[in-house]
Short mmCIF file of C-alpha atoms in Angstrom, two decimals:
data_model
loop_
_atom_site.label_atom_id
_atom_site.label_comp_id
_atom_site.label_asym_id
_atom_site.label_seq_id
_atom_site.Cartn_x
_atom_site.Cartn_y
_atom_site.Cartn_z
CA MET A 944 2.59 -17.23 -2.52
CA ASP A 945 1.35 -17.63 1.08
CA GLY A 946 -2.38 -18.24 1.17
CA THR A 947 -2.51 -18.85 -2.58
CA ILE A 948 0.08 -21.51 -3.44
CA VAL A 949 1.20 -22.63 0.02
CA SER A 950 -0.16 -22.67 3.57
CA SER A 951 2.44 -21.17 5.89
CA THR A 952 0.19 -20.01 8.73
CA ARG A 953 1.40 -22.42 11.41
CA LEU A 954 5.12 -21.93 10.79
CA ALA A 955 4.86 -18.16 10.25
CA HIS A 956 2.73 -17.75 13.39
CA GLU A 957 5.29 -19.68 15.43
CA ALA A 958 8.19 -17.68 13.97
CA THR A 959 6.33 -14.43 14.61
CA ASN A 960 5.87 -15.24 18.28
CA ALA A 961 9.48 -16.36 18.61
CA VAL A 962 10.67 -12.99 17.30
CA LEU A 963 8.19 -10.99 19.40
CA GLN A 964 9.12 -12.82 22.59
CA LYS A 965 12.85 -12.50 21.86
CA ASN A 966 12.39 -8.73 21.66
CA GLY A 967 10.32 -8.48 24.84
CA PHE A 968 6.84 -8.32 23.32
CA PRO A 969 3.88 -10.60 24.11
CA SER A 970 2.90 -13.39 21.74
CA ILE A 971 -0.15 -13.08 19.49
CA GLY A 972 -2.95 -15.40 18.40
CA VAL A 973 -3.45 -16.90 14.97
CA GLU A 974 -6.27 -14.48 14.17
CA GLU A 975 -4.11 -11.42 14.78
CA TYR A 976 -1.31 -12.99 12.74
CA GLY A 977 -3.74 -13.40 9.84
CA GLN A 978 -4.87 -9.80 10.10
CA GLY A 979 -1.27 -8.65 9.83
CA THR A 980 -0.44 -10.56 6.67
CA LYS A 981 -1.59 -7.61 4.56
CA TYR A 982 1.65 -5.89 5.58
CA THR A 983 5.27 -6.55 4.65
CA THR A 984 7.12 -8.57 7.29
CA PRO A 985 8.88 -5.65 9.10
CA VAL A 986 5.72 -3.55 9.16
CA ARG A 987 3.64 -6.53 10.30
CA LEU A 988 5.96 -7.30 13.21
CA ALA A 989 6.01 -3.65 14.28
CA TRP A 990 2.21 -3.62 14.09
CA HIS A 991 1.99 -6.73 16.28
CA ALA A 992 4.44 -5.19 18.75
CA GLY A 993 2.70 -1.83 18.75
CA VAL A 994 5.86 0.10 17.94
CA LYS A 995 6.75 2.66 15.28
CA ASP A 996 10.53 2.30 15.44
CA GLU A 997 11.60 1.65 11.83
CA LYS A 998 15.01 0.27 12.79
CA MET A 999 13.46 -2.16 15.25
CA ALA A 1000 10.91 -3.20 12.64
CA GLU A 1001 13.65 -3.94 10.10
CA ALA A 1002 15.68 -5.86 12.69
CA MET A 1003 12.69 -7.99 13.70
CA GLY A 1004 11.88 -8.56 10.05
CA SER A 1005 15.40 -9.87 9.43
CA GLU A 1006 15.14 -12.14 12.46
CA PHE A 1007 11.84 -13.49 11.21
CA ASP A 1008 13.17 -14.15 7.70
CA ALA A 1009 16.22 -15.98 9.03
CA CYS A 1010 14.04 -18.09 11.30
CA ILE A 1011 11.36 -19.08 8.81
CA ILE A 1012 13.60 -19.59 5.76
CA GLU A 1013 15.74 -22.04 7.70
CA LYS A 1014 12.70 -24.05 8.79
CA VAL A 1015 10.73 -24.17 5.53
CA SER A 1016 9.87 -27.72 4.49
CA SER A 1017 7.21 -29.38 2.37
CA THR A 1018 5.61 -30.54 5.62
CA ASN A 1019 5.26 -27.27 7.52
CA VAL A 1020 4.66 -25.12 4.41
CA PRO A 1021 2.54 -27.45 2.26
CA THR A 1022 1.00 -26.52 -1.07
CA PHE A 1023 -2.76 -26.28 -1.33
CA GLN A 1024 -4.25 -29.33 -2.99
CA GLY A 1025 -4.52 -29.00 -6.75
CA VAL A 1026 -2.59 -25.73 -7.03
CA VAL A 1027 0.75 -27.09 -8.26
CA PRO A 1028 -0.88 -29.32 -10.92
CA LEU A 1029 -2.79 -26.24 -12.11
CA ILE A 1030 0.38 -24.15 -12.30
CA SER A 1031 2.16 -26.97 -14.12
CA GLU A 1032 -0.67 -27.25 -16.66
CA LEU A 1033 -0.62 -23.49 -17.25
CA LYS A 1034 3.14 -23.66 -17.83
CA GLU A 1035 2.69 -26.59 -20.21
CA ARG A 1036 0.22 -24.51 -22.22
CA GLY A 1037 2.75 -21.70 -22.59
CA THR A 1038 1.46 -19.34 -19.93
CA LEU A 1039 4.02 -16.87 -18.55
CA LEU A 1040 4.08 -17.22 -14.75
CA ALA A 1041 5.56 -15.19 -11.91
CA VAL A 1042 5.33 -14.88 -8.14
CA LEU A 1043 5.14 -11.61 -6.18
CA SER A 1044 4.83 -11.80 -2.41
CA ASN A 1045 4.91 -9.30 0.44
CA ALA A 1046 7.24 -11.76 2.19
CA SER A 1047 10.96 -11.63 1.42
CA GLY A 1048 12.32 -12.73 -1.93
CA ASP A 1049 14.61 -15.26 -0.27
CA TYR A 1050 11.58 -16.87 1.37
CA VAL A 1051 9.71 -17.05 -1.95
CA ARG A 1052 12.65 -18.68 -3.69
CA ARG A 1053 13.22 -21.09 -0.80
CA VAL A 1054 9.59 -22.25 -0.85
CA ASN A 1055 9.74 -22.81 -4.60
CA GLN A 1056 13.00 -24.70 -4.21
CA VAL A 1057 11.61 -26.95 -1.48
CA HIS A 1058 8.57 -27.81 -3.58
CA GLN A 1059 10.66 -28.15 -6.74
CA ILE A 1060 8.58 -25.62 -8.67
CA LYS A 1061 11.20 -22.92 -9.34
CA SER A 1062 11.32 -23.85 -13.02
CA LEU A 1063 7.63 -22.99 -13.41
CA PHE A 1064 8.17 -19.27 -12.79
CA GLN A 1065 9.95 -16.73 -14.90
CA VAL A 1066 10.17 -14.30 -11.96
CA GLU A 1067 10.19 -15.05 -8.20
CA TRP A 1068 9.97 -11.81 -6.24
CA GLY A 1069 9.32 -10.75 -2.68
CA ALA A 1070 8.62 -7.32 -1.21
CA ASP A 1071 12.35 -6.53 -0.99
CA ASP A 1072 12.79 -7.09 -4.72
CA ALA A 1073 10.33 -4.31 -5.56
CA ILE A 1074 10.73 -0.60 -4.86
CA LEU A 1075 7.40 -0.45 -3.04
CA PRO A 1076 5.33 -3.34 -1.64
CA LYS A 1077 1.72 -4.18 -2.45
CA PRO A 1078 -0.83 -2.62 -2.65
CA ASN A 1079 1.49 -0.38 -4.67
CA PRO A 1080 1.63 -1.84 -8.21
CA ASP A 1081 5.39 -1.25 -8.60
CA GLY A 1082 6.34 -4.91 -8.20
CA LEU A 1083 3.71 -6.12 -10.64
CA LEU A 1084 4.61 -3.48 -13.22
CA LYS A 1085 8.32 -4.32 -13.00
CA ILE A 1086 7.60 -8.04 -13.37
CA LEU A 1087 5.37 -7.38 -16.37
CA GLU A 1088 8.21 -5.38 -17.91
CA ILE A 1089 10.67 -8.23 -17.31
CA MET A 1090 8.21 -10.59 -19.00
CA ASP A 1091 7.92 -8.17 -21.96
CA LEU A 1092 4.32 -7.29 -21.08
CA LYS A 1093 4.60 -3.53 -20.71
CA ASN A 1094 1.05 -2.99 -21.96
CA PRO A 1095 -0.83 -5.95 -20.48
CA ASN A 1096 -4.27 -6.92 -21.69
CA PRO A 1097 -6.54 -7.47 -18.66
CA ASP A 1098 -8.43 -10.09 -20.65
CA ASN A 1099 -5.43 -12.43 -20.51
CA THR A 1100 -3.25 -11.05 -17.71
CA VAL A 1101 -4.25 -11.83 -14.13
CA TYR A 1102 -2.87 -11.58 -10.63
CA ILE A 1103 -4.14 -14.04 -8.03
CA GLY A 1104 -4.00 -13.57 -4.28
CA ASP A 1105 -5.76 -14.02 -0.97
CA SER A 1106 -5.23 -10.52 0.42
CA ILE A 1107 -6.96 -7.22 -0.30
CA SER A 1108 -3.55 -5.70 -1.04
CA ASP A 1109 -3.19 -8.24 -3.88
CA GLY A 1110 -6.42 -7.10 -5.48
CA LYS A 1111 -5.58 -3.42 -5.13
CA ALA A 1112 -2.14 -3.91 -6.65
CA ALA A 1113 -3.63 -5.74 -9.64
CA GLN A 1114 -6.23 -3.04 -10.19
CA ALA A 1115 -3.59 -0.32 -10.03
CA ALA A 1116 -1.45 -2.24 -12.53
CA GLY A 1117 -4.36 -2.47 -14.95
CA ILE A 1118 -4.75 -6.25 -14.91
CA THR A 1119 -7.50 -8.62 -13.78
CA SER A 1120 -7.58 -9.20 -10.03
CA ILE A 1121 -8.56 -12.65 -8.78
CA GLY A 1122 -9.14 -13.43 -5.12
CA VAL A 1123 -9.02 -16.88 -3.53
CA THR A 1124 -10.50 -17.83 -0.18
CA TRP A 1125 -8.30 -20.74 0.87
CA GLY A 1126 -5.83 -18.28 2.43
CA GLU A 1127 -6.30 -15.76 5.23
CA ASN A 1128 -9.51 -14.01 4.11
CA THR A 1129 -13.13 -15.01 3.64
CA HIS A 1130 -15.24 -14.48 0.52
CA ALA A 1131 -17.17 -11.74 2.35
CA THR A 1132 -13.98 -9.87 3.23
CA LEU A 1133 -12.56 -10.05 -0.29
CA ASP A 1134 -15.86 -9.22 -1.95
CA GLY A 1135 -16.54 -6.32 0.40
CA SER A 1136 -13.21 -4.73 -0.45
CA GLY A 1137 -14.18 -4.11 -4.05
CA ALA A 1138 -10.60 -5.02 -5.00
CA PHE A 1139 -11.34 -8.16 -7.02
CA ASP A 1140 -12.85 -8.82 -10.45
CA ARG A 1141 -13.39 -12.49 -9.64
CA ILE A 1142 -13.31 -14.54 -6.43
CA PHE A 1143 -12.92 -18.31 -6.23
CA THR A 1144 -13.52 -20.56 -3.23
CA GLN A 1145 -12.14 -23.79 -4.71
CA VAL A 1146 -9.11 -24.65 -6.81
CA PRO A 1147 -11.12 -26.60 -9.45
CA GLU A 1148 -13.26 -23.49 -10.05
CA LEU A 1149 -10.13 -21.39 -10.55
CA ALA A 1150 -8.64 -24.03 -12.84
CA LYS A 1151 -11.75 -24.08 -15.02
CA PHE A 1152 -11.61 -20.30 -15.37
CA LEU A 1153 -7.88 -20.09 -16.13
CA LEU A 1154 -7.71 -23.08 -18.46
CA GLY A 1155 -10.94 -22.29 -20.26
CA ASP A 1156 -12.08 -25.90 -19.98
CA ASP A 1157 -15.76 -26.78 -19.93
#
């Protein structure tokens, strides 16, 4: 979702600092925020704060979710250019589509609602909808089961993301892992992780691959 379909960096960074400051911790820069996006929201906030208190992490995570979900709009969480038309074309061609994010499920569903793309996805899940978050493949495997794809063929089943945890989850689930660089990580970072089968730097390149158009 974030870093793949929509750009939420500015809003999420602001909400992160609001929660940290409310709980007596110093604010962070955008770069550190980006580094933390590999974690689920509670773990990320605890990491930023430098604490290992699970209850505090969960409380800060809830505060963050309430803050950001309320403020989501098409202006401060815009879609990346060309991504929604690509998703719509895939849906039109009969492709089964789902979203799995390490953000909360309520956030995922709110973003899709704001952008009026809920109908494009058969499943809209966040980290709290799965038993274990990415890079564990649990969420992906459960979604594949819901979509009646218990034995997915990696030749026609892909998971796309901008984080190393996305690639690792896809590999563990036995499907093709695709990385994109318009999110929080560079091509060098994604490529160096060894977690991706393919990496794309531009939406038209990804569209050509997924649609099979010359």
